[in-house]
Amino acid sequence: MAMVFERMRAISAAATSAVDLQRAMGAFGLESDSMLRPGAEQRRAAVAARLPRPEWPDRPLVVTAIDARTGELTAFDRDSGVDLVDAVTASTALPGLVPTVNINGCHYINGGVRSSENADLAAGYANVVVLAPLGGRDQARPQAGQFEGLRRSPEWGTDLASQVEALRQGGSHVVVITPDGEARAAMGTNQMDPATRFPAARAGFAQGKREAARLTFL
């Protein structure tokens, strides 16, 4: 894990644009495939087992991923012709840790490489609630041995603050929910530590019940 995080930090520090960062992370993912590819089917099965159902829901849902070769954002939905399990597997394929996902001949990596929130995809909606588990905490220099996120430059427009401002400029009423003190403590500083899964889920659920009371505009 330390080696993967160090590689991500180096890629992030060298990036000159959002697409440059995304393309470099895609290249890292493709480079790692030779070692990680044998576990591809097992990982897809694990993703499928964690979904409440394998079909796209009736309500609108967009699942983001990055084309590993071009660095471009892809937004899958129920009309994209892509299986929900494949879309989610691609969207969560973090380079260096799991293999890229081949969908119709294109290889994809985690949509969070572009943005932890991708809130700008909600443009045009009157009311927007942004759930930001990482709280916009993208850092250029995370502490040694930890990984808080890739660097986001306001000039790129992919950081949370820039996306929220763009939504508001477009006329949207935006509420951003980030982890409170209890949830942040439960999550810890290493987002890849599986030991935080249950405590973080419980703390997030409790915070969600409290936050729901103030979302009276919906």
mmCIF file of C-alpha atoms in Angstrom, residues 13-111:
data_model
loop_
_atom_site.group_PDB
_atom_site.id
_atom_site.type_symbol
_atom_site.label_atom_id
_atom_site.label_comp_id
_atom_site.label_asym_id
_atom_site.label_seq_id
_atom_site.Cartn_x
_atom_site.Cartn_y
_atom_site.Cartn_z
ATOM 1 C CA ALA A 13 2.597 16.249 -7.975
ATOM 2 C CA ALA A 14 3.747 16.054 -11.604
ATOM 3 C CA ALA A 15 0.317 16.635 -13.183
ATOM 4 C CA THR A 16 -0.168 19.890 -15.089
ATOM 5 C CA SER A 17 -3.919 19.567 -15.713
ATOM 6 C CA ALA A 18 -6.885 17.449 -14.710
ATOM 7 C CA VAL A 19 -6.725 15.385 -17.899
ATOM 8 C CA ASP A 20 -2.964 14.997 -17.481
ATOM 9 C CA LEU A 21 -3.516 13.613 -13.980
ATOM 10 C CA GLN A 22 -6.286 11.303 -15.159
ATOM 11 C CA ARG A 23 -4.273 10.007 -18.109
ATOM 12 C CA ALA A 24 -1.199 9.388 -15.928
ATOM 13 C CA MET A 25 -3.269 7.515 -13.370
ATOM 14 C CA GLY A 26 -4.772 5.485 -16.212
ATOM 15 C CA ALA A 27 -1.298 4.612 -17.438
ATOM 16 C CA PHE A 28 -0.419 3.481 -13.914
ATOM 17 C CA GLY A 29 -3.506 1.279 -13.891
ATOM 18 C CA LEU A 30 -2.691 -0.283 -17.251
ATOM 19 C CA GLU A 31 0.898 -0.854 -16.142
ATOM 20 C CA SER A 32 -0.344 -2.677 -13.029
ATOM 21 C CA ASP A 33 -2.729 -4.925 -14.967
ATOM 22 C CA SER A 34 -0.116 -7.583 -15.677
ATOM 23 C CA MET A 35 0.079 -8.293 -11.944
ATOM 24 C CA LEU A 36 -3.539 -7.628 -10.971
ATOM 25 C CA ARG A 37 -5.491 -9.035 -13.926
ATOM 26 C CA PRO A 38 -5.793 -12.616 -12.505
ATOM 27 C CA GLY A 39 -8.086 -11.276 -9.780
ATOM 28 C CA ALA A 40 -10.455 -9.420 -12.119
ATOM 29 C CA GLU A 41 -13.328 -11.916 -12.058
ATOM 30 C CA GLN A 42 -13.119 -12.358 -8.303
ATOM 31 C CA ARG A 43 -13.286 -8.604 -7.813
ATOM 32 C CA ARG A 44 -16.292 -8.257 -10.113
ATOM 33 C CA ALA A 45 -18.053 -10.972 -8.132
ATOM 34 C CA ALA A 46 -17.297 -9.132 -4.893
ATOM 35 C CA VAL A 47 -18.771 -5.905 -6.283
ATOM 36 C CA ALA A 48 -21.886 -7.753 -7.468
ATOM 37 C CA ALA A 49 -22.364 -9.317 -4.030
ATOM 38 C CA ARG A 50 -22.312 -5.896 -2.365
ATOM 39 C CA LEU A 51 -24.907 -4.273 -4.602
ATOM 40 C CA PRO A 52 -28.513 -4.389 -3.361
ATOM 41 C CA ARG A 53 -29.530 -5.619 -6.818
ATOM 42 C CA PRO A 54 -27.742 -6.170 -10.149
ATOM 43 C CA GLU A 55 -30.091 -4.044 -12.278
ATOM 44 C CA TRP A 56 -30.018 -0.289 -12.784
ATOM 45 C CA PRO A 57 -32.625 1.420 -10.572
ATOM 46 C CA ASP A 58 -35.594 3.225 -12.088
ATOM 47 C CA ARG A 59 -34.530 6.545 -10.591
ATOM 48 C CA PRO A 60 -31.654 8.409 -12.299
ATOM 49 C CA LEU A 61 -28.202 7.140 -11.339
ATOM 50 C CA VAL A 62 -24.867 8.134 -12.876
ATOM 51 C CA VAL A 63 -21.723 6.083 -12.221
ATOM 52 C CA THR A 64 -18.432 7.735 -13.160
ATOM 53 C CA ALA A 65 -15.242 6.180 -14.505
ATOM 54 C CA ILE A 66 -12.145 7.380 -16.342
ATOM 55 C CA ASP A 67 -10.940 6.026 -19.675
ATOM 56 C CA ALA A 68 -7.471 4.782 -18.751
ATOM 57 C CA ARG A 69 -5.983 5.596 -22.168
ATOM 58 C CA THR A 70 -7.486 9.015 -22.852
ATOM 59 C CA GLY A 71 -8.050 10.282 -19.306
ATOM 60 C CA GLU A 72 -11.564 11.356 -20.232
ATOM 61 C CA LEU A 73 -14.557 11.099 -17.920
ATOM 62 C CA THR A 74 -17.285 8.586 -18.734
ATOM 63 C CA ALA A 75 -20.678 8.778 -17.035
ATOM 64 C CA PHE A 76 -22.546 5.475 -17.166
ATOM 65 C CA ASP A 77 -26.305 5.314 -16.650
ATOM 66 C CA ARG A 78 -29.123 2.897 -17.387
ATOM 67 C CA ASP A 79 -29.222 4.086 -21.026
ATOM 68 C CA SER A 80 -25.499 3.525 -21.656
ATOM 69 C CA GLY A 81 -25.921 -0.161 -22.492
ATOM 70 C CA VAL A 82 -23.444 -1.152 -19.777
ATOM 71 C CA ASP A 83 -24.246 -3.619 -17.004
ATOM 72 C CA LEU A 84 -24.550 -1.943 -13.595
ATOM 73 C CA VAL A 85 -22.064 -4.364 -12.030
ATOM 74 C CA ASP A 86 -19.491 -3.562 -14.721
ATOM 75 C CA ALA A 87 -20.060 0.178 -14.305
ATOM 76 C CA VAL A 88 -19.586 0.045 -10.518
ATOM 77 C CA THR A 89 -16.575 -2.246 -10.847
ATOM 78 C CA ALA A 90 -14.994 0.248 -13.249
ATOM 79 C CA SER A 91 -15.914 3.218 -11.088
ATOM 80 C CA THR A 92 -14.117 1.726 -8.089
ATOM 81 C CA ALA A 93 -11.021 0.422 -9.902
ATOM 82 C CA LEU A 94 -8.251 2.302 -8.100
ATOM 83 C CA PRO A 95 -4.987 2.085 -10.101
ATOM 84 C CA GLY A 96 -2.269 -0.035 -8.574
ATOM 85 C CA LEU A 97 -4.671 -1.808 -6.219
ATOM 86 C CA VAL A 98 -7.177 -3.467 -8.565
ATOM 87 C CA PRO A 99 -7.125 -4.117 -12.338
ATOM 88 C CA THR A 100 -8.626 -1.765 -14.889
ATOM 89 C CA VAL A 101 -12.052 -2.824 -16.167
ATOM 90 C CA ASN A 102 -12.541 -3.642 -19.845
ATOM 91 C CA ILE A 103 -15.916 -2.470 -21.152
ATOM 92 C CA ASN A 104 -16.484 -2.703 -24.900
ATOM 93 C CA GLY A 105 -12.759 -2.586 -25.567
ATOM 94 C CA CYS A 106 -12.021 0.428 -23.357
ATOM 95 C CA HIS A 107 -10.217 0.130 -20.033
ATOM 96 C CA TYR A 108 -11.529 2.168 -17.124
ATOM 97 C CA ILE A 109 -10.307 3.295 -13.716
ATOM 98 C CA ASN A 110 -11.898 4.859 -10.644
ATOM 99 C CA GLY A 111 -14.072 7.904 -11.332
#
